[in-house]
Tab-separated table of C-alpha atoms and ligand atoms in Angstrom:
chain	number	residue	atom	x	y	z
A	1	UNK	CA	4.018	74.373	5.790
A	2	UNK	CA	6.939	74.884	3.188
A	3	UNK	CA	7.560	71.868	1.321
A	4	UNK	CA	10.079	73.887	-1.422
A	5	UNK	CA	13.563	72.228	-0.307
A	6	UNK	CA	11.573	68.705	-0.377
A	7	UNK	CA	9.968	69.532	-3.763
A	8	UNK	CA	13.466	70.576	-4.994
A	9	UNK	CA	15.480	67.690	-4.059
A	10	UNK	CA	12.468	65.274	-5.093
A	11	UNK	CA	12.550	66.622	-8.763
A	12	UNK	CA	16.210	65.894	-8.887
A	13	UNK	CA	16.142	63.105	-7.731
A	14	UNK	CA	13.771	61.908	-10.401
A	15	UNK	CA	16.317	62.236	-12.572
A	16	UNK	CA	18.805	59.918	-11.019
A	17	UNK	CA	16.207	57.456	-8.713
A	18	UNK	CA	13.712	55.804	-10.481
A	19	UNK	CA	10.606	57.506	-9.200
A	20	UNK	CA	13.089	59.760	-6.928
A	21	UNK	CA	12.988	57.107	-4.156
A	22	UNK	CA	14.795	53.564	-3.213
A	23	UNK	CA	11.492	52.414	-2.563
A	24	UNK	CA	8.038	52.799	-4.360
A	25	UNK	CA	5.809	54.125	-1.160
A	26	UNK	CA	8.058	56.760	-0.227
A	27	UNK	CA	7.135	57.996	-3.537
A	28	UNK	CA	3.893	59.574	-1.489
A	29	UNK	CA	2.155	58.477	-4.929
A	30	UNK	CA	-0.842	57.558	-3.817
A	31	UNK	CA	-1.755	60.330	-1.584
A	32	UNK	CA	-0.589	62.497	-4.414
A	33	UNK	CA	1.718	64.686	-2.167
A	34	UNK	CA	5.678	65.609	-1.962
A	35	UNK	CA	7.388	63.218	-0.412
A	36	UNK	CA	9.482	64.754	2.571
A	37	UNK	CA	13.031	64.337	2.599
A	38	UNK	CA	14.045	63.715	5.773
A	39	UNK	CA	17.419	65.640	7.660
A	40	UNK	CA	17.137	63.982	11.061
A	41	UNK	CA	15.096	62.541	13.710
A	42	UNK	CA	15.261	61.945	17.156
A	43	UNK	CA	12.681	60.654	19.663
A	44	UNK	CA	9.354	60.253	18.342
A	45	UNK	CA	10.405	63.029	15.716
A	46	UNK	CA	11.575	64.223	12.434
A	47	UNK	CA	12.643	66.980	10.574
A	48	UNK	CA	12.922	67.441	7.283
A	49	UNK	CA	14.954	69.414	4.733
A	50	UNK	CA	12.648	72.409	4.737
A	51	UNK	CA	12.878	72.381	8.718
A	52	UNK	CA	9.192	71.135	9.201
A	53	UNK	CA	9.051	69.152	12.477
A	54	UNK	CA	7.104	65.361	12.458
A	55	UNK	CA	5.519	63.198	14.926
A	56	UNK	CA	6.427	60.335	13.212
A	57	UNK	CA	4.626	57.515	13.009
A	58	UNK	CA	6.066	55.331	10.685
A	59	UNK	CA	8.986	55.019	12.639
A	60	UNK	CA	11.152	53.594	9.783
A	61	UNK	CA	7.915	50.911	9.076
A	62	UNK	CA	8.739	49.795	12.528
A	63	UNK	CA	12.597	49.225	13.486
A	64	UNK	CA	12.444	52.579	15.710
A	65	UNK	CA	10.477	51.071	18.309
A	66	UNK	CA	12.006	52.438	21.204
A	67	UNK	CA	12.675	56.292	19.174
A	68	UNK	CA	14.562	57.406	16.932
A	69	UNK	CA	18.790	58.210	17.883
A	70	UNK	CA	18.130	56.283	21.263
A	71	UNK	CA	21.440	57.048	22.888
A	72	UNK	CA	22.582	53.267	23.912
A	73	UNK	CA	21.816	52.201	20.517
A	74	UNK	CA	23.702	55.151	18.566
A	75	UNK	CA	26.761	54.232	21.030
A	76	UNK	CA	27.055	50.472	20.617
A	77	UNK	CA	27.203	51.439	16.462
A	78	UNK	CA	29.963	54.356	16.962
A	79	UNK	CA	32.076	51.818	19.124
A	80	UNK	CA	31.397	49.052	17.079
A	81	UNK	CA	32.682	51.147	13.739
A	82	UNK	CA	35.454	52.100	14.910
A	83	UNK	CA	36.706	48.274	15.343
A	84	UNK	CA	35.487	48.235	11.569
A	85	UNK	CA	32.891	48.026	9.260
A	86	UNK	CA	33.233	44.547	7.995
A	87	UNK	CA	35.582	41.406	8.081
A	88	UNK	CA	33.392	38.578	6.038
A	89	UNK	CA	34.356	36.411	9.034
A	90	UNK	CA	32.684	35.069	12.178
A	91	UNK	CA	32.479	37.220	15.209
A	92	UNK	CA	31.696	36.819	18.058
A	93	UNK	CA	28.467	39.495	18.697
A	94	UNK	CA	26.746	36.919	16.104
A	95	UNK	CA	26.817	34.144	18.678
A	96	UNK	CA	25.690	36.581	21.183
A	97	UNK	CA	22.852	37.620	18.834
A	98	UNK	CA	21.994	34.524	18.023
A	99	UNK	CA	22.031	33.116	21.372
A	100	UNK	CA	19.285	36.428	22.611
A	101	UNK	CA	17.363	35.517	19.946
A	102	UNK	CA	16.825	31.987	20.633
A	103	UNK	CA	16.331	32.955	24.685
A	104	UNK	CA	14.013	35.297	23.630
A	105	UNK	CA	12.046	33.412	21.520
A	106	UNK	CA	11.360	29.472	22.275
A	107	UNK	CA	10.344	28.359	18.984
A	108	UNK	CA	14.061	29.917	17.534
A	109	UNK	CA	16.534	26.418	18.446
A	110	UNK	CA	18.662	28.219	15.992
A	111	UNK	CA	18.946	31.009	13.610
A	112	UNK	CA	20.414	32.843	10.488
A	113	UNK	CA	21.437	35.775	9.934
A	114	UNK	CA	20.368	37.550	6.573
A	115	UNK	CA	20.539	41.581	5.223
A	116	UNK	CA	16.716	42.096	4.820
A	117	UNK	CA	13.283	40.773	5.381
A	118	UNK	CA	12.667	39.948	1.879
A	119	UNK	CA	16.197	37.692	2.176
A	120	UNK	CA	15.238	36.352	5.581
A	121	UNK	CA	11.406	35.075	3.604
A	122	UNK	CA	13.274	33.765	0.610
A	123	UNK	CA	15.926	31.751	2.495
A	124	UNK	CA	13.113	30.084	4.751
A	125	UNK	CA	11.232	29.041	2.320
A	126	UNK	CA	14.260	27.403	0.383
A	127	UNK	CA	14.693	25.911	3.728
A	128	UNK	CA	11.236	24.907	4.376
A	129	UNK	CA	11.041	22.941	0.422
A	130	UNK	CA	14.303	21.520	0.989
A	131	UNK	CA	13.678	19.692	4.338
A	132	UNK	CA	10.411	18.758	3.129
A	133	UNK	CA	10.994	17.757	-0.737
A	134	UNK	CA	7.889	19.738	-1.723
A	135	UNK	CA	7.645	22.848	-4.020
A	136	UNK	CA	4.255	24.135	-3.240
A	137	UNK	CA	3.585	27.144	-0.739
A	138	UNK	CA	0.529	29.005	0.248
A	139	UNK	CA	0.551	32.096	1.017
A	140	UNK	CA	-2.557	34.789	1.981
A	141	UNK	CA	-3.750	37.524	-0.464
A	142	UNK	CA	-3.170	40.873	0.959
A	143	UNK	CA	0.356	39.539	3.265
A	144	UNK	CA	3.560	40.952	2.117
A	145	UNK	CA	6.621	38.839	2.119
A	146	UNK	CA	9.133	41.432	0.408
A	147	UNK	CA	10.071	41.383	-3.079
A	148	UNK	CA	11.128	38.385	-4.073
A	149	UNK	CA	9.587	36.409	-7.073
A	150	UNK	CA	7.854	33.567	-5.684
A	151	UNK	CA	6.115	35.768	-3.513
A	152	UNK	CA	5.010	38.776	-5.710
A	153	UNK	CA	1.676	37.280	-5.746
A	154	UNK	CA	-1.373	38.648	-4.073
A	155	UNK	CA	-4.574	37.778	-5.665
A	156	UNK	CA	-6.332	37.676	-9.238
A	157	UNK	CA	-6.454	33.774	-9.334
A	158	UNK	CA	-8.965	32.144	-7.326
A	159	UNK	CA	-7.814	29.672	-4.219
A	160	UNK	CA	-7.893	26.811	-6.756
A	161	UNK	CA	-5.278	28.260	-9.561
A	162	UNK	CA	-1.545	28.721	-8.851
A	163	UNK	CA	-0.545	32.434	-8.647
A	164	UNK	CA	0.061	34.593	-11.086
A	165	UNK	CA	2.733	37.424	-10.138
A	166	UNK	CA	1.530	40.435	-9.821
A	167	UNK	CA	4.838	42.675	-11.227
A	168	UNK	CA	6.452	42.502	-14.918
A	169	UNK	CA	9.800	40.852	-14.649
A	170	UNK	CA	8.612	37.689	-13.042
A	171	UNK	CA	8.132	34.513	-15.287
A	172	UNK	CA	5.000	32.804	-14.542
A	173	UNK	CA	7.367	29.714	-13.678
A	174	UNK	CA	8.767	31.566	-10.795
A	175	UNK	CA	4.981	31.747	-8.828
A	176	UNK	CA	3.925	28.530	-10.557
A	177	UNK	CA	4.208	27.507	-7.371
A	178	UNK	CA	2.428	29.778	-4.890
A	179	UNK	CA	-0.720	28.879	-4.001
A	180	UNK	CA	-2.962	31.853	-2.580
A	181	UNK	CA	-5.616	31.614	-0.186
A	182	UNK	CA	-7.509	34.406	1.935
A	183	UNK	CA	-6.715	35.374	5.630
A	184	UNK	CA	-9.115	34.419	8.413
A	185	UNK	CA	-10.469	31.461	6.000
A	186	UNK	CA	-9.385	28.262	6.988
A	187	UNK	CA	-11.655	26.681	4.405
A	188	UNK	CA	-9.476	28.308	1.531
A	189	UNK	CA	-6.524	26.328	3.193
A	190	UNK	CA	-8.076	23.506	3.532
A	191	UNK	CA	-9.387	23.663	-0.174
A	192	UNK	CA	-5.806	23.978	-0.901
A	193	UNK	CA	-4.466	21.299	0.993
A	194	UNK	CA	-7.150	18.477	-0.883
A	195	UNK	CA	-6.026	19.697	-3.781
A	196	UNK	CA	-2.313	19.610	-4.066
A	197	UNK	CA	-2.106	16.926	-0.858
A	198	UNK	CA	1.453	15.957	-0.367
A	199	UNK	CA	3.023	18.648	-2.355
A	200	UNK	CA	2.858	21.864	-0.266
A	201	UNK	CA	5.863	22.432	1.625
A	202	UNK	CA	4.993	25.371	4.016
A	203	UNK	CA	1.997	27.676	4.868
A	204	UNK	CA	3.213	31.240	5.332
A	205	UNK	CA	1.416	34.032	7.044
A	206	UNK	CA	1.817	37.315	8.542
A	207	UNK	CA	0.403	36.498	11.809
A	208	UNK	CA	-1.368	40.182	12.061
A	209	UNK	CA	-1.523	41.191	8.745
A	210	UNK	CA	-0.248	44.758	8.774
A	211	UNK	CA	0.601	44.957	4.838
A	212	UNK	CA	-3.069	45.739	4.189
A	213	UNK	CA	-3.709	47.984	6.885
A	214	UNK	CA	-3.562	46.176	9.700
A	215	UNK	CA	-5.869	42.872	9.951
A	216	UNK	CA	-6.044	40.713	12.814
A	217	UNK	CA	-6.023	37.026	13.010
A	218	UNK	CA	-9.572	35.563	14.090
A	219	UNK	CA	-9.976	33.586	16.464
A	220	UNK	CA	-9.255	30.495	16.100
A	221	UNK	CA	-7.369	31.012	12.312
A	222	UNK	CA	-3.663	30.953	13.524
A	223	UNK	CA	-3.739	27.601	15.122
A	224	UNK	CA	-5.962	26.160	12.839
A	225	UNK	CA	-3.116	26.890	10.278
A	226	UNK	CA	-1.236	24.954	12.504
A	227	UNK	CA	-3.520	22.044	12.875
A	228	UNK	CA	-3.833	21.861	8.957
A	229	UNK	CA	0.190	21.810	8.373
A	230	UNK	CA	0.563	18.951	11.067
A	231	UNK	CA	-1.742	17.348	9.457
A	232	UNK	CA	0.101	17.575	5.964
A	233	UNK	CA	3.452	17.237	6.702
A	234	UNK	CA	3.873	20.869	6.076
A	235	UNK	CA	5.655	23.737	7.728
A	236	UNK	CA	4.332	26.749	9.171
A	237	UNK	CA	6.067	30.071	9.034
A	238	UNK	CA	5.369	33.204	10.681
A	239	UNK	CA	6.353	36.416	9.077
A	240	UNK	CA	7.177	37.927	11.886
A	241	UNK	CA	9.346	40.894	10.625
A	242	UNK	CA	6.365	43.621	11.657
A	243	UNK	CA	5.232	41.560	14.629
A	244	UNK	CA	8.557	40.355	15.988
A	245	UNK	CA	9.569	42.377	18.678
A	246	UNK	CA	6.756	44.403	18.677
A	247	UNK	CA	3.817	43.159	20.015
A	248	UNK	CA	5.789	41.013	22.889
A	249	UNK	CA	9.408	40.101	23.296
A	250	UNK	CA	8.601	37.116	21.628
A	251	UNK	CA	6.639	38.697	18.856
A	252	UNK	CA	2.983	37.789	17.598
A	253	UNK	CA	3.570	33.592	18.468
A	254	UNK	CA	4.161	34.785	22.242
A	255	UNK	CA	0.832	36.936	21.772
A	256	UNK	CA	-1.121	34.111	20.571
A	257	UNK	CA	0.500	31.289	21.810
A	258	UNK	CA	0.691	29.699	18.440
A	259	UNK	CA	4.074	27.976	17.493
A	260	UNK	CA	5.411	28.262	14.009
A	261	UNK	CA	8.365	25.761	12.679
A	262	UNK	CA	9.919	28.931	11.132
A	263	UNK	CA	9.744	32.600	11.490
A	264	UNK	CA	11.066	35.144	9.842
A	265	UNK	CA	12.367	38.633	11.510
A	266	UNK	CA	13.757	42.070	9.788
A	267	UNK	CA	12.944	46.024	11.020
A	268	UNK	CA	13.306	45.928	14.817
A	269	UNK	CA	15.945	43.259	14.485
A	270	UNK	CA	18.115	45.699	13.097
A	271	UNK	CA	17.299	48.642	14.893
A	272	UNK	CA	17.249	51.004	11.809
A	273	UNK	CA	20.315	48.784	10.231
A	274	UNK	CA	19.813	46.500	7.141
A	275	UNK	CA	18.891	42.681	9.098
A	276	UNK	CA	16.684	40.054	9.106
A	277	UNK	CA	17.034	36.531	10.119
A	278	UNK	CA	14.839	33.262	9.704
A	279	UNK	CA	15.364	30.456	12.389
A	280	UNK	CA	12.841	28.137	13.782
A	281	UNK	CA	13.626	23.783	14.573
A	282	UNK	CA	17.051	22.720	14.862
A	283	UNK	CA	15.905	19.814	12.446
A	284	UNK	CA	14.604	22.074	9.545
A	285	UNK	CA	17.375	24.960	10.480
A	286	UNK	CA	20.018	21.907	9.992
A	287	UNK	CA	19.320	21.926	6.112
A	288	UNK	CA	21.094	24.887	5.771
A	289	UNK	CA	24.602	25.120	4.279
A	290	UNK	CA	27.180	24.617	4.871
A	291	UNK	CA	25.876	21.248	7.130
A	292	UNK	CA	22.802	20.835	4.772
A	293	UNK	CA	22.031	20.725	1.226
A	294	UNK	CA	19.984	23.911	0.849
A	295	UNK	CA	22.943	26.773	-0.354
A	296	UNK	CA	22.054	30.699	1.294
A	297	UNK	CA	25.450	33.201	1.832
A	298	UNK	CA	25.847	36.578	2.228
A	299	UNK	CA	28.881	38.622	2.014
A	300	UNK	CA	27.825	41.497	4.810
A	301	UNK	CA	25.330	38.781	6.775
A	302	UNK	CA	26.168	39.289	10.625
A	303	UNK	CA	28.163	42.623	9.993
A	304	UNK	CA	29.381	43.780	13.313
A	305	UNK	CA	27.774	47.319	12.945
A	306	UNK	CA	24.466	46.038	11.977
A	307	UNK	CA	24.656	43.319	15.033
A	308	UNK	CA	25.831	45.737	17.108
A	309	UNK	CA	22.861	47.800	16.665
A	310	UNK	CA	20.411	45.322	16.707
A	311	UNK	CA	21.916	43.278	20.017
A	312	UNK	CA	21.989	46.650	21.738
A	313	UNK	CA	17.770	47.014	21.314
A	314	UNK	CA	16.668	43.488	21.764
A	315	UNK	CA	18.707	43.477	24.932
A	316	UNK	CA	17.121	46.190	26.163
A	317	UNK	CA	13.861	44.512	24.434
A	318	UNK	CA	14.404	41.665	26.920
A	319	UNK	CA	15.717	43.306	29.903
A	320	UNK	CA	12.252	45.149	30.261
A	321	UNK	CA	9.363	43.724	29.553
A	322	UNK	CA	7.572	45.726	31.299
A	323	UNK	CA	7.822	48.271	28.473
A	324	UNK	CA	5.662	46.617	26.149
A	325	UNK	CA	2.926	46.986	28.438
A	326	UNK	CA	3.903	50.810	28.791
A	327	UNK	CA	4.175	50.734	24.779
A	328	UNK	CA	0.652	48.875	24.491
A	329	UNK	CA	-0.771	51.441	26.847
A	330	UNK	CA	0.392	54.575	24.821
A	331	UNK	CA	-0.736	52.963	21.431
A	332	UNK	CA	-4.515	52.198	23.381
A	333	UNK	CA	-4.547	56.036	24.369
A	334	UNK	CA	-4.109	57.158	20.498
A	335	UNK	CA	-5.715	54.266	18.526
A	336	UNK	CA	-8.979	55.092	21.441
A	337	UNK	CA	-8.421	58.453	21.189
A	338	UNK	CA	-8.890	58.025	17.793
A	339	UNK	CA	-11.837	56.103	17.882
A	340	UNK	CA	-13.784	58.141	20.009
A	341	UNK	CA	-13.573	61.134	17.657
A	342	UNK	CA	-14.192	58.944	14.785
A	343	UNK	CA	-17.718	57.862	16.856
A	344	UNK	CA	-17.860	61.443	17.494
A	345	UNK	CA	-18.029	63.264	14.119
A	346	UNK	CA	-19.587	60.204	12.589
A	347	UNK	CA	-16.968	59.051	10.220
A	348	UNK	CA	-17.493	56.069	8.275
A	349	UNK	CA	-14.325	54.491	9.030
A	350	UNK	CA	-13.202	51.634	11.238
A	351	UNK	CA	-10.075	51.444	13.388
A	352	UNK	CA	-8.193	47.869	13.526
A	353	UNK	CA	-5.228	47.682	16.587
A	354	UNK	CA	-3.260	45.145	18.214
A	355	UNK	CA	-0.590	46.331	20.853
A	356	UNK	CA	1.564	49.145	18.791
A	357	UNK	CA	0.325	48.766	15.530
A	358	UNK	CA	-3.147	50.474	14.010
A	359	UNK	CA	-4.871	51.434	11.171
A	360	UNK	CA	-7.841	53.286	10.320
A	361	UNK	CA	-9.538	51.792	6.999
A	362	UNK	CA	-11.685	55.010	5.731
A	363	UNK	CA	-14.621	52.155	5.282
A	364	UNK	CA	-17.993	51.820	7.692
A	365	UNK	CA	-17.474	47.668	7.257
A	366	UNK	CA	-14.899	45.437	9.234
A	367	UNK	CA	-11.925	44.814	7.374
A	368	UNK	CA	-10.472	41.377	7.836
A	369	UNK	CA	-9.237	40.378	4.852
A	370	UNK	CA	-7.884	41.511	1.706
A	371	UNK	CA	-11.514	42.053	-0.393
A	372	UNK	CA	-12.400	43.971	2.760
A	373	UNK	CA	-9.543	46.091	3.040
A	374	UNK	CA	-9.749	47.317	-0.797
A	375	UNK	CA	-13.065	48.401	-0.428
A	376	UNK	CA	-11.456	51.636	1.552
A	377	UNK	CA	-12.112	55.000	0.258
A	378	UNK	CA	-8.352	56.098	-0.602
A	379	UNK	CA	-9.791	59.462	-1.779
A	380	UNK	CA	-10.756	60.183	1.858
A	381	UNK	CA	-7.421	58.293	3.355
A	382	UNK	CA	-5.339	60.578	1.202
A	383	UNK	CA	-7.052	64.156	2.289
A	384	UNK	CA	-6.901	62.832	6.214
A	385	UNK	CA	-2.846	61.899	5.280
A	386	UNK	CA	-2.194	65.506	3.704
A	387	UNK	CA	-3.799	67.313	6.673
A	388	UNK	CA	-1.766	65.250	9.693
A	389	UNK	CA	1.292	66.175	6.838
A	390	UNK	CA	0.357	69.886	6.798
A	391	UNK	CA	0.148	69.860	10.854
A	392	UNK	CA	2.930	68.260	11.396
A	393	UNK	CA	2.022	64.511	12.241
A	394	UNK	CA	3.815	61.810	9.834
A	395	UNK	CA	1.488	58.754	9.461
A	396	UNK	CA	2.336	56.104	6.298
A	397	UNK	CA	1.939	57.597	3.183
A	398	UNK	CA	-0.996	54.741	1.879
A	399	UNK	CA	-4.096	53.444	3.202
A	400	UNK	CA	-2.641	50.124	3.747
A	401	UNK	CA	-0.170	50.175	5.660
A	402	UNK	CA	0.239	50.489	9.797
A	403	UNK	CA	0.742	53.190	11.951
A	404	UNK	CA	3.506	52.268	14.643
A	405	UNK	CA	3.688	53.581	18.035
A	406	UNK	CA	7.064	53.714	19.514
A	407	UNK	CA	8.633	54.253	23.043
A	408	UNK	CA	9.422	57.654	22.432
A	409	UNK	CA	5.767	58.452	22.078
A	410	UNK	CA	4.778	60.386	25.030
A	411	UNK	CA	1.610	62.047	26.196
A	412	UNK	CA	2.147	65.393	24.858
A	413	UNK	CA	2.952	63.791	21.269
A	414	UNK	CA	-0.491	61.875	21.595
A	415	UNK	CA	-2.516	64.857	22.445
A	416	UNK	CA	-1.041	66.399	20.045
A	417	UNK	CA	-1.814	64.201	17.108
A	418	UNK	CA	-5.074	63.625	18.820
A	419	UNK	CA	-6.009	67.411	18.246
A	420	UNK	CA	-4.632	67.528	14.772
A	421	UNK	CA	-7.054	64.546	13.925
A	422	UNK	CA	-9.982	66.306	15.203
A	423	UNK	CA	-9.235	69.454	13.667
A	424	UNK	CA	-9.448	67.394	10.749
A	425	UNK	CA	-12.494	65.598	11.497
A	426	UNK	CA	-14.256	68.993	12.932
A	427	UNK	CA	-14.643	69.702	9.326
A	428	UNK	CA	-15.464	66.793	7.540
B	501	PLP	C1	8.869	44.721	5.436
B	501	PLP	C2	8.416	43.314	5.318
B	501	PLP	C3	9.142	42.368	4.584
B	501	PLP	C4	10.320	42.742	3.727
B	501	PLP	O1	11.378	43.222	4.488
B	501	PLP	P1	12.502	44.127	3.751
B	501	PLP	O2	13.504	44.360	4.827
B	501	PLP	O3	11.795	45.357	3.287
B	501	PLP	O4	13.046	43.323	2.638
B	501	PLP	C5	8.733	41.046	4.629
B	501	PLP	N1	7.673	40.676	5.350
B	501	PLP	C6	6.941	41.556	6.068
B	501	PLP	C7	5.791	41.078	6.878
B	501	PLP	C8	7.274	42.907	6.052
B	501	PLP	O5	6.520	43.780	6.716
């Protein structure tokens, strides 16, 4: 497969982009490859600037959950721009929004409206210090939060230190107050919560962890999270930008009937446009300017393209559920599919899935948890990633990270991507 027009533009834009991308993984760094420039996509594929066709399955890291250039979405944005981009006043599609999202999620008494995930994390955990006076959070090595400061901390310290960030540019002040602990160990919580009683003000989570491959919850761990923040006075957030939407219409808390105080949304929310949002109790929600204390603004928050967009797929999210059992029954013919010819050709690897999200960890041990995950051989991750590139299949560019199965994913694009994996495996 030609890459040349890809290659081209990426060498230019290294000039320009730091790295040549807006954002470090589509750098294909760690699979030491060319990252494709993509021209279009439609369905459950996408071309790219040398004409290569992709099954893609990173499906924008999980916003294009029904395909990509679905036809009632693309509509609802072309009639909402041409009323406008942008007024920086209230509409009235945000009530609407904000009205599905609470129906479609019963934890959600009310909700804001933000440009990102990484916004939508950051605002809820102002939110979640200011109602309860506290500074301290905990948060899980290996779970992703976006970018910003207080949360740019994975590991290194043990469960007992405060964080130390893990990126230059962030004073140790701004993640003196992140605790980490490790996911499916309650004890590390718990460890947490004798230490620094009365001061943590939230317990955050992703509630599959599907920043590290994808890791479920044991179990047992999700609402024992819960039992330890009632019994502290502390809140519980879901990160739910992956898992909202995705694995049910009410996201990973509907799935495993665990309710958070807050969650946080982004990626399907938005359809493919720039939105998050972070809702959760009226009571906590209420501390949020401009009838609370705790200040959060945006100039484009709620723009009527983006809201547009994003109403147009959770609608049609809500009007049939019975997709997501269609959705989780495509995903179980891949991710099994996959599986068997792992068995088959006697790869050490193991496969993690829940509903449309999956991961194959090139290790022969379960992964479920951070220490486990990084024990993956990312030598043979990136030579199974450059072949499903050179046939044509478009999985995530890094070991850790989720595949995501979408709507437009049909039988013929499974076998497909089934054959190119055993192909692959054949030789091995
Ligand atoms: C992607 C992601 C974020 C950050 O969202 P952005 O829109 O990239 O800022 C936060 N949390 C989780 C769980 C994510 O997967």
């Amino acid at each position: 497969m030609s890459t040349k027009r890809s290659e081209s533009l990426f060498q230019e834009a290294q000039k320009y982009i730091p790295g040549g991308v807006n954002s470090p993984v589509r750098a294909f760094q760690s699979i030491g490859s060319v990252p494709r420039f993509i021209r279009s996509a439609d369905g459950a594929r996408m071309t790219d600037e040398d004409g290569q066709e992709y099954i893609d399955y990173v499906c924008s890291w999980g916003p294009m959950i029904l395909g990509h250039n679905h036809p009632a979405i693309r509509e609802s944005v072309v009639e909402a721009a041409s009323r406008g981009l942008s007024y920086g006043a209230a509409t009235e599609m945000e009530v609407r929004m904000a009205k599905l999202i609470c129906e479609m999620v019963p934890s959600i008494e009310m909700v804001r409206m933000v440009n990102s995930g990484t916004e939508a994390v950051m605002s809820a955990i102002r939110a979640a210090r200011g109602f309860t006076g506290r500074d301290k959070i905990v948060k899980f090595n290996g779970c992703y939060h976006g970018h910003s400061d207080g949360l740019l901390v994975k590991a290194g310290s043990g469960v007992m230190t405060a964080g130390v960030p893990d990126s230059s540019g962030v004073p140790d002040g701004c993640t003196r107050d992140t605790l980490t602990a490790d996911y499916n160990n309650l004890e590390s919580v718990k460890e947490l919560f004798e230490r620094w009683d009365g001061q943590i003000a939230a317990v955050i989570v992703e509630p599959v962890g599907a920043n590290m491959g994808v890791v479920l919850p044991e179990e047992g761990f999700l609402s024992g999270l819960r039992a330890l923040c009632d019994e502290n006075g502390s809140l519980l957030i879901f990160d739910e930008v992956i898992t909202g939407f995705r694995l049910k219409a009410d996201g990973a808390q509907g799935y495993f009937g665990v309710r958070p105080d807050l969650t946080t949304f982004g990626k399907i929310i938005g359809a493919g446009m720039p939105v998050g949002a972070y809702g959760g109790r009226r009571d906590v929600m209420s501390v949020v300017s401009p009838v609370g204390a705790v200040y959060q603004a945006g100039t484009l928050s709620g723009n009527p393209v983006a809201m547009a967009a994003g109403f147009t797929q959770l609608t049609l999210l809500k009007d049939h559920p019975e997709w997501y059992q269609e959705l989780n029954a495509r995903a179980a013919r891949l991710f099994g599919g996959i599986g068997r010819l792992l068995k088959e050709y006697e790869i050490p690897a193991v496969l993690n899935t829940v509903g449309s999200l999956g991961c194959v960890f090139f290790t022969p041990d379960a992964v479920i948890d951070y220490a486990s995950a990084k024990r993956s051989d990312t030598k043979a991750f990136s030579d199974y990633a450059n072949h499903m590139y050179d046939h044509g299949i478009y999985v995530a560019p890094s070991q850790f990270e989720a595949m995501f199965v979408s709507m437009a994913h049909g039988d013929a694009e499974i076998q497909e991507t089934l054959d190119v994996v055993e192909e692959y495996l054949k030789e091995k």
